């Protein structure tokens, strides 16, 4: 991709003048939690909770793409549904354009529903099979009572063109389209009301690998043209590595590393990030030969978020884990400028607990 690297916080250029406040904070999340209660027995007593998102802090800057990555079950979709306010948070706060939206009611949320849109993972189940493409893409106008200039039909046909479909598709039904085309319909619907923030939850995971790049490139092109801000969620780095300005790595309901794309790739600090990166296939055989990175296999599954491990949640799978990792939770702190990491024994940075050197017995077998 030839996209120039955007520098968040830089002065707005003539090109970006249409989107005021480029680089400024659009969304700010503090201490955000979502615990799903688990009820059992005749009296539906609460016996525990799934700690799907357990205290995360981050911001999204206007005009950027924040990638969010982590294995399945780490809480990525829950995070996406919290920041789009499809789910009610258990704790913490969400600010959009400086306004606290954490607990807004239905009427307070109405204007926000225009500004924040979501693209879902599964283009098969997220489009109503009984509705025409025209009905699907025009639904947001009806819901919000918005009358576009030139009429809804004309605007929907324009949107279909924008996402690379034909205006003639207006009267067709979702089943007549391929997965990639359906995801384009989902994108057209998300863009209908000119949102400021688009949260895309694994937008290409359900698509053929050959189609994935096309849809990611479309999202990227639309961002440039429309001045959009993205949060793009993915379960591996291959999909988002080219389009993200910054990347947050999630593990078991926490953000464990958050930095710009370049430093994540050049100097990953969290062992989990390193393991995720070594799992990404290198497509170019010449680069593979030159790629001297160690291969780290992540063993076992993600532990249950109902009963997460003590201390650092990654300690049961980490090859660097020591006693302190079991007992003390590492805080997410900057270990280099703009590079936040939650680890006692990071890579590419000074050890935060140099006195604690004896590996846990599990750790010794974790690295291959
Ligand atoms: N509505 C729900 N009720 C109970 N548990 C849920 C609910 N939604 C998600 N979870 C649980 O929360 C955890 C995180 O899920 P999710 O956010 O979907 O992760 P990801 O998108 O990273 O795969 C999982 O253990 C999942 O089973
Ligand atoms: S804190 Fe310890 S267990 Fe957690 S990632 Fe760092 S070294 Fe591994
Ligand atoms: Mg998910």
Coordinates of C-alpha atoms and ligand atoms in Angstrom, one line a residue:
X1 CA 0.0 0.0 0.0
X2 CA 1.3 3.4 -0.9
X3 CA -0.5 5.3 1.7
X4 CA 1.7 7.9 3.3
X5 CA 2.3 7.4 7.0
X6 CA 0.1 9.8 8.8
X7 CA 1.6 11.5 11.8
X8 CA -1.1 11.9 14.4
X9 CA -0.9 15.3 16.1
X10 CA 0.7 17.0 13.0
X11 CA -0.6 20.3 11.6
X12 CA -3.6 19.9 9.4
X13 CA -2.7 20.1 5.7
X14 CA -4.7 21.6 2.9
X15 CA -5.9 18.1 2.1
X16 CA -7.2 17.3 5.5
X17 CA -8.7 20.7 6.1
X18 CA -12.2 19.2 5.5
X19 CA -11.9 17.2 8.6
X20 CA -11.2 19.7 11.4
X21 CA -9.2 18.6 14.3
X22 CA -7.1 16.0 12.5
X23 CA -5.0 14.2 15.1
X24 CA -7.0 15.5 18.0
X25 CA -8.7 13.1 20.4
X26 CA -12.1 12.0 19.0
X27 CA -12.8 9.1 21.4
X28 CA -11.4 8.7 24.9
X29 CA -11.9 5.5 26.9
X30 CA -10.9 5.3 30.6
X31 CA -11.1 2.3 32.9
X32 CA -13.6 0.7 30.7
X33 CA -15.0 -2.6 31.9
X34 CA -17.7 -5.1 30.8
X35 CA -18.4 -8.0 33.0
X36 CA -21.2 -10.4 31.9
X37 CA -22.8 -12.0 35.0
X38 CA -23.2 -15.7 35.0
X39 CA -26.4 -17.0 36.7
X40 CA -27.0 -20.6 37.9
X41 CA -29.6 -22.7 39.6
X42 CA -33.3 -22.3 40.4
X43 CA -33.0 -18.8 41.8
X44 CA -30.6 -17.6 39.0
X45 CA -28.1 -16.6 41.6
X46 CA -25.1 -14.9 40.2
X47 CA -22.2 -17.3 40.5
X48 CA -19.5 -15.3 38.7
X49 CA -18.8 -13.0 35.7
X50 CA -17.1 -13.2 32.4
X51 CA -14.5 -10.3 32.6
X52 CA -14.7 -9.7 28.8
X53 CA -13.2 -6.2 29.0
X54 CA -11.5 -5.5 32.3
X55 CA -10.2 -1.9 32.6
X56 CA -8.9 -0.5 29.4
X57 CA -7.7 3.0 28.6
X58 CA -7.0 4.4 25.1
X59 CA -7.9 7.2 22.8
X60 CA -8.7 7.4 19.1
X61 CA -7.4 10.4 17.2
X62 CA -9.4 12.1 14.4
X63 CA -8.3 10.8 11.0
X64 CA -6.3 7.8 12.3
X65 CA -6.8 4.1 12.1
X66 CA -6.4 2.3 15.4
X67 CA -6.0 -1.4 14.9
X68 CA -7.0 -3.7 17.7
X69 CA -5.6 -7.2 17.7
X70 CA -5.7 -10.3 19.9
X71 CA -6.8 -14.0 19.8
X72 CA -10.4 -15.0 19.8
X73 CA -12.1 -14.4 23.1
X74 CA -9.8 -11.5 24.2
X75 CA -12.7 -9.0 24.4
X76 CA -12.3 -7.2 21.1
X77 CA -15.9 -7.4 19.9
X78 CA -17.1 -6.5 23.4
X79 CA -14.8 -3.4 23.3
X80 CA -16.2 -2.5 19.9
X81 CA -19.8 -2.8 21.1
X82 CA -19.0 -0.7 24.2
X83 CA -17.5 2.2 22.3
X84 CA -20.4 2.2 19.8
X85 CA -22.7 2.0 22.8
X86 CA -24.4 -1.2 21.7
X87 CA -23.5 -2.5 25.1
X88 CA -23.8 -0.8 28.5
X89 CA -20.4 -0.7 30.3
X90 CA -20.0 -2.1 33.8
X91 CA -17.5 0.6 34.7
X92 CA -15.4 3.3 33.3
X93 CA -16.1 6.1 30.9
X94 CA -16.3 6.9 27.2
X95 CA -16.0 10.4 25.8
X96 CA -16.8 11.3 22.2
X97 CA -15.6 14.7 21.0
X98 CA -15.0 15.7 24.7
X99 CA -18.5 14.7 25.8
X100 CA -19.2 12.0 28.3
X101 CA -21.4 9.4 26.5
X102 CA -21.0 6.5 28.9
X103 CA -24.6 6.3 30.1
X104 CA -26.5 8.4 27.5
X105 CA -30.1 7.3 27.1
X106 CA -31.9 6.6 23.8
X107 CA -32.7 10.2 23.0
X108 CA -29.2 11.4 24.0
X109 CA -27.8 8.7 21.8
X110 CA -29.7 9.7 18.7
X111 CA -27.2 12.2 17.2
X112 CA -24.3 9.9 18.2
X113 CA -25.9 7.0 16.2
X114 CA -25.1 9.1 13.1
X115 CA -21.6 9.9 14.1
X116 CA -20.5 6.4 15.1
X117 CA -21.1 3.4 12.9
X118 CA -20.2 -0.2 13.0
X119 CA -19.2 -2.7 10.3
X120 CA -19.8 -6.3 11.4
X121 CA -17.7 -9.4 10.8
X122 CA -20.2 -11.6 9.1
X123 CA -21.6 -10.1 5.9
X124 CA -24.0 -13.1 5.6
X125 CA -25.9 -12.6 8.8
X126 CA -25.6 -8.8 9.2
X127 CA -27.8 -8.1 6.1
X128 CA -31.5 -8.9 6.2
X129 CA -32.1 -11.5 3.4
X130 CA -35.6 -10.3 2.8
X131 CA -34.6 -6.7 2.2
X132 CA -33.3 -5.3 -1.1
X133 CA -29.9 -3.7 -1.2
X134 CA -31.7 -0.4 -1.7
X135 CA -33.8 -0.9 1.5
X136 CA -30.7 -2.0 3.5
X137 CA -28.5 1.0 2.5
X138 CA -31.4 3.5 2.9
X139 CA -32.4 2.3 6.3
X140 CA -30.1 4.7 8.2
X141 CA -31.8 7.7 6.4
X142 CA -35.2 6.5 7.5
X143 CA -34.1 5.7 11.0
X144 CA -32.6 9.1 11.5
X145 CA -35.2 11.0 9.5
X146 CA -32.6 12.3 7.1
X147 CA -33.6 13.5 3.7
X148 CA -30.5 13.7 1.5
X149 CA -30.3 16.2 -1.3
X150 CA -31.7 14.6 -4.5
X151 CA -33.6 12.0 -2.6
X152 CA -32.8 8.8 -0.8
X153 CA -32.7 6.5 -3.9
X154 CA -30.2 8.7 -5.7
X155 CA -28.0 9.0 -2.6
X156 CA -28.1 5.2 -2.1
X157 CA -27.1 4.6 -5.7
X158 CA -24.3 7.1 -5.3
X159 CA -23.1 5.2 -2.2
X160 CA -23.2 1.9 -4.1
X161 CA -20.9 3.4 -6.6
X162 CA -18.6 4.7 -3.9
X163 CA -18.1 1.2 -2.5
X164 CA -17.5 -0.3 -6.0
X165 CA -20.9 -1.7 -6.6
X166 CA -23.3 -0.8 -9.5
X167 CA -26.3 1.5 -8.9
X168 CA -28.3 -1.2 -10.7
X169 CA -27.9 -3.4 -7.7
X170 CA -30.4 -1.3 -5.9
X171 CA -33.3 -3.8 -6.3
X172 CA -31.4 -7.0 -5.8
X173 CA -31.2 -9.1 -2.7
X174 CA -28.2 -10.0 -0.5
X175 CA -28.1 -13.7 -1.6
X176 CA -27.4 -12.6 -5.2
X177 CA -24.0 -11.3 -4.0
X178 CA -20.6 -12.8 -3.0
X179 CA -19.2 -12.3 0.5
X180 CA -17.0 -9.5 -0.6
X181 CA -19.8 -7.7 -2.3
X182 CA -22.0 -8.1 0.7
X183 CA -19.4 -6.6 2.9
X184 CA -19.4 -3.6 0.4
X185 CA -23.1 -3.3 1.0
X186 CA -22.4 -3.3 4.8
X187 CA -19.8 -0.6 4.2
X188 CA -22.2 1.5 2.1
X189 CA -24.8 1.3 4.9
X190 CA -22.3 2.3 7.5
X191 CA -21.2 5.3 5.4
X192 CA -24.7 6.5 4.6
X193 CA -24.9 9.2 7.3
X194 CA -21.3 10.4 6.9
X195 CA -20.1 9.1 10.3
X196 CA -17.1 10.5 12.0
X197 CA -16.0 7.1 13.6
X198 CA -16.3 3.7 12.0
X199 CA -15.7 0.6 14.1
X200 CA -15.1 -2.4 11.9
X201 CA -15.2 -5.7 13.8
X202 CA -13.1 -8.2 11.8
X203 CA -14.5 -6.8 8.6
X204 CA -12.8 -9.3 6.3
X205 CA -12.4 -12.4 8.5
X206 CA -15.3 -14.2 6.9
X207 CA -14.1 -13.5 3.4
X208 CA -11.8 -15.4 1.0
X209 CA -8.2 -14.5 1.5
X210 CA -8.1 -13.3 -2.1
X211 CA -10.9 -10.8 -1.4
X212 CA -9.7 -9.6 2.0
X213 CA -7.1 -7.2 0.6
X214 CA -9.6 -5.6 -1.8
X215 CA -12.0 -4.8 1.0
X216 CA -9.3 -3.5 3.3
X217 CA -8.0 -1.3 0.5
X218 CA -11.5 0.0 -0.1
X219 CA -11.8 1.0 3.6
X220 CA -8.4 2.6 3.3
X221 CA -9.3 4.6 0.2
X222 CA -12.6 5.7 1.7
X223 CA -10.8 7.0 4.8
X224 CA -8.7 9.2 2.7
X225 CA -11.6 10.5 0.6
X226 CA -14.1 11.0 3.4
X227 CA -11.8 11.9 6.3
X228 CA -13.0 8.9 8.4
X229 CA -11.6 7.7 11.7
X230 CA -11.4 3.9 12.1
X231 CA -11.1 1.4 14.8
X232 CA -10.4 -1.9 13.0
X233 CA -10.5 -5.1 14.9
X234 CA -8.7 -8.2 13.8
X235 CA -7.6 -11.5 15.3
X236 CA -4.3 -11.5 13.6
X237 CA -1.9 -8.8 12.5
X238 CA -1.7 -9.7 8.8
X239 CA -5.0 -7.9 8.0
X240 CA -4.4 -4.6 9.8
X241 CA -0.6 -4.3 9.7
X242 CA -0.6 -2.1 6.6
X243 CA -3.6 0.2 7.4
X244 CA -3.2 0.9 11.1
X245 CA -1.5 4.1 12.3
X246 CA -1.4 2.7 15.8
X247 CA -2.1 -0.8 17.1
X248 CA -3.5 -1.9 20.5
X249 CA -2.8 -5.5 21.4
X250 CA -5.4 -7.1 23.7
X251 CA -5.1 -10.2 25.9
X252 CA -7.9 -11.4 28.1
X253 CA -9.8 -8.2 28.5
X254 CA -6.7 -6.0 28.8
X255 CA -4.6 -3.9 26.5
X256 CA -1.1 -5.2 26.9
X257 CA 0.7 -3.0 24.3
X258 CA -0.3 0.1 22.5
X259 CA 2.0 2.0 20.1
X260 CA 2.4 3.2 16.5
X261 CA 2.6 0.6 13.8
X262 CA 6.3 1.2 13.1
X263 CA 7.5 0.7 16.7
X264 CA 5.2 -2.3 17.1
X265 CA 6.9 -4.0 14.2
X266 CA 10.4 -2.8 14.8
X267 CA 10.6 -3.0 18.6
X268 CA 7.7 -5.1 20.0
X269 CA 7.9 -5.1 23.7
X270 CA 5.2 -7.4 25.1
X271 CA 6.0 -11.1 24.8
X272 CA 2.4 -11.7 23.6
X273 CA 2.9 -9.3 20.7
X274 CA 6.1 -11.0 19.8
X275 CA 4.3 -14.3 19.7
X276 CA 1.5 -12.9 17.6
X277 CA 4.0 -11.5 15.2
X278 CA 5.9 -14.7 14.8
X279 CA 2.7 -16.4 13.9
X280 CA 2.1 -14.1 10.9
X281 CA 3.2 -15.8 7.7
X282 CA 5.8 -13.9 5.7
X283 CA 4.5 -14.0 2.1
X284 CA 7.7 -13.1 0.3
X285 CA 10.2 -16.0 0.3
X286 CA 13.2 -13.7 0.0
X287 CA 12.1 -11.8 3.1
X288 CA 11.5 -15.1 4.8
X289 CA 15.1 -16.0 4.3
X290 CA 16.2 -12.7 5.7
X291 CA 13.7 -12.8 8.5
X292 CA 15.8 -13.9 11.5
X293 CA 13.0 -13.5 14.0
X294 CA 12.6 -16.4 16.4
X295 CA 9.5 -18.5 15.9
X296 CA 7.5 -18.5 19.1
X297 CA 4.5 -20.8 19.2
X298 CA 1.7 -19.7 21.5
X299 CA 0.8 -22.9 23.4
X300 CA -2.7 -23.7 24.6
X301 CA -5.8 -21.6 24.4
X302 CA -6.6 -18.3 26.0
X303 CA -7.6 -19.0 29.6
X304 CA -11.2 -18.4 30.6
X305 CA -12.1 -14.8 31.2
X306 CA -14.4 -16.1 34.0
X307 CA -11.4 -16.9 36.1
X308 CA -8.4 -15.1 34.6
X309 CA -4.8 -16.0 35.8
X310 CA -3.5 -13.9 38.7
X311 CA -0.9 -11.1 38.2
X312 CA -0.1 -10.9 34.6
X313 CA -2.8 -12.7 32.7
X314 CA -0.4 -14.0 30.2
X315 CA 1.9 -15.7 32.7
X316 CA 0.4 -19.2 32.0
X317 CA 1.6 -19.0 28.4
X318 CA 4.6 -16.7 28.6
X319 CA 8.2 -18.0 28.1
X320 CA 9.6 -15.2 30.3
X321 CA 7.3 -15.5 33.3
X322 CA 8.8 -15.4 36.7
X323 CA 7.3 -15.4 40.2
X324 CA 6.4 -11.6 40.2
X325 CA 4.4 -12.2 37.0
X326 CA 2.2 -14.5 39.0
X327 CA 1.5 -12.2 41.8
X328 CA 1.7 -8.6 40.5
X329 CA -0.2 -7.2 37.6
X330 CA 2.0 -5.1 35.4
X331 CA 0.6 -1.7 34.7
X332 CA 0.3 -0.4 31.1
X333 CA 3.0 2.3 31.1
X334 CA 5.2 4.1 28.5
X335 CA 8.5 2.4 28.2
X336 CA 9.5 4.6 25.2
X337 CA 7.8 7.7 23.8
X338 CA 4.3 6.8 22.9
X339 CA 4.9 3.1 23.4
X340 CA 2.8 1.7 26.2
X341 CA 3.5 -1.8 27.5
X342 CA 2.2 -3.9 30.5
X343 CA 5.1 -6.3 31.2
X344 CA 7.6 -6.9 34.0
X345 CA 10.2 -8.3 31.6
X346 CA 9.6 -6.6 28.3
X347 CA 11.6 -7.2 25.1
X348 CA 13.5 -4.3 23.6
X349 CA 13.3 -2.3 26.8
X350 CA 14.9 -2.4 30.3
X351 CA 13.6 -5.1 32.6
X352 CA 11.1 -3.7 35.0
X353 CA 11.7 -6.3 37.7
X354 CA 15.4 -7.2 37.3
X355 CA 15.6 -8.8 40.7
X356 CA 13.2 -11.6 39.7
X357 CA 15.1 -13.8 37.4
X358 CA 14.0 -17.4 38.0
X359 CA 11.6 -18.6 35.3
X360 CA 8.4 -20.3 36.3
X361 CA 8.5 -24.0 35.4
X362 CA 5.8 -23.6 32.7
X363 CA 7.8 -20.8 31.1
X364 CA 10.8 -23.0 30.5
X365 CA 8.8 -25.2 28.1
X366 CA 6.8 -22.4 26.4
X367 CA 9.5 -21.4 23.9
X368 CA 10.3 -23.6 21.0
Ligands
LIG1 N1 -23.3 -11.4 25.8 C1 -22.4 -12.1 26.4 N2 -22.7 -12.8 27.5 C2 -21.7 -13.6 28.2 N3 -20.4 -13.7 27.7 C3 -20.1 -13.0 26.6 C4 -21.0 -12.2 25.9 N4 -20.4 -11.6 24.8 C5 -19.1 -12.1 24.9 N5 -18.9 -12.9 26.0 C6 -17.7 -13.5 26.4 O1 -16.7 -12.4 26.6 C7 -15.5 -12.9 26.2 C8 -14.9 -11.9 25.1 O2 -15.7 -12.1 23.9 P1 -15.5 -11.2 22.6 O3 -15.6 -9.8 23.0 O4 -16.5 -11.7 21.6 O5 -14.0 -11.5 22.2 P2 -13.3 -11.4 20.8 O6 -14.1 -10.5 19.9 O7 -12.0 -10.9 21.1 O8 -13.3 -12.8 20.2 C9 -15.6 -14.3 25.7 O9 -15.3 -15.2 26.7 C10 -17.1 -14.4 25.4 O10 -17.5 -15.7 25.5
LIG2 S1 4.6 -9.7 32.9 FE1 5.7 -11.6 33.0 S2 4.2 -13.1 32.3 FE2 3.4 -11.1 31.7 S3 4.1 -10.9 29.6 FE3 5.7 -9.9 30.9 S4 7.2 -11.5 31.3 FE4 5.4 -12.5 30.5
LIG3 MG1 -15.0 -10.8 18.0

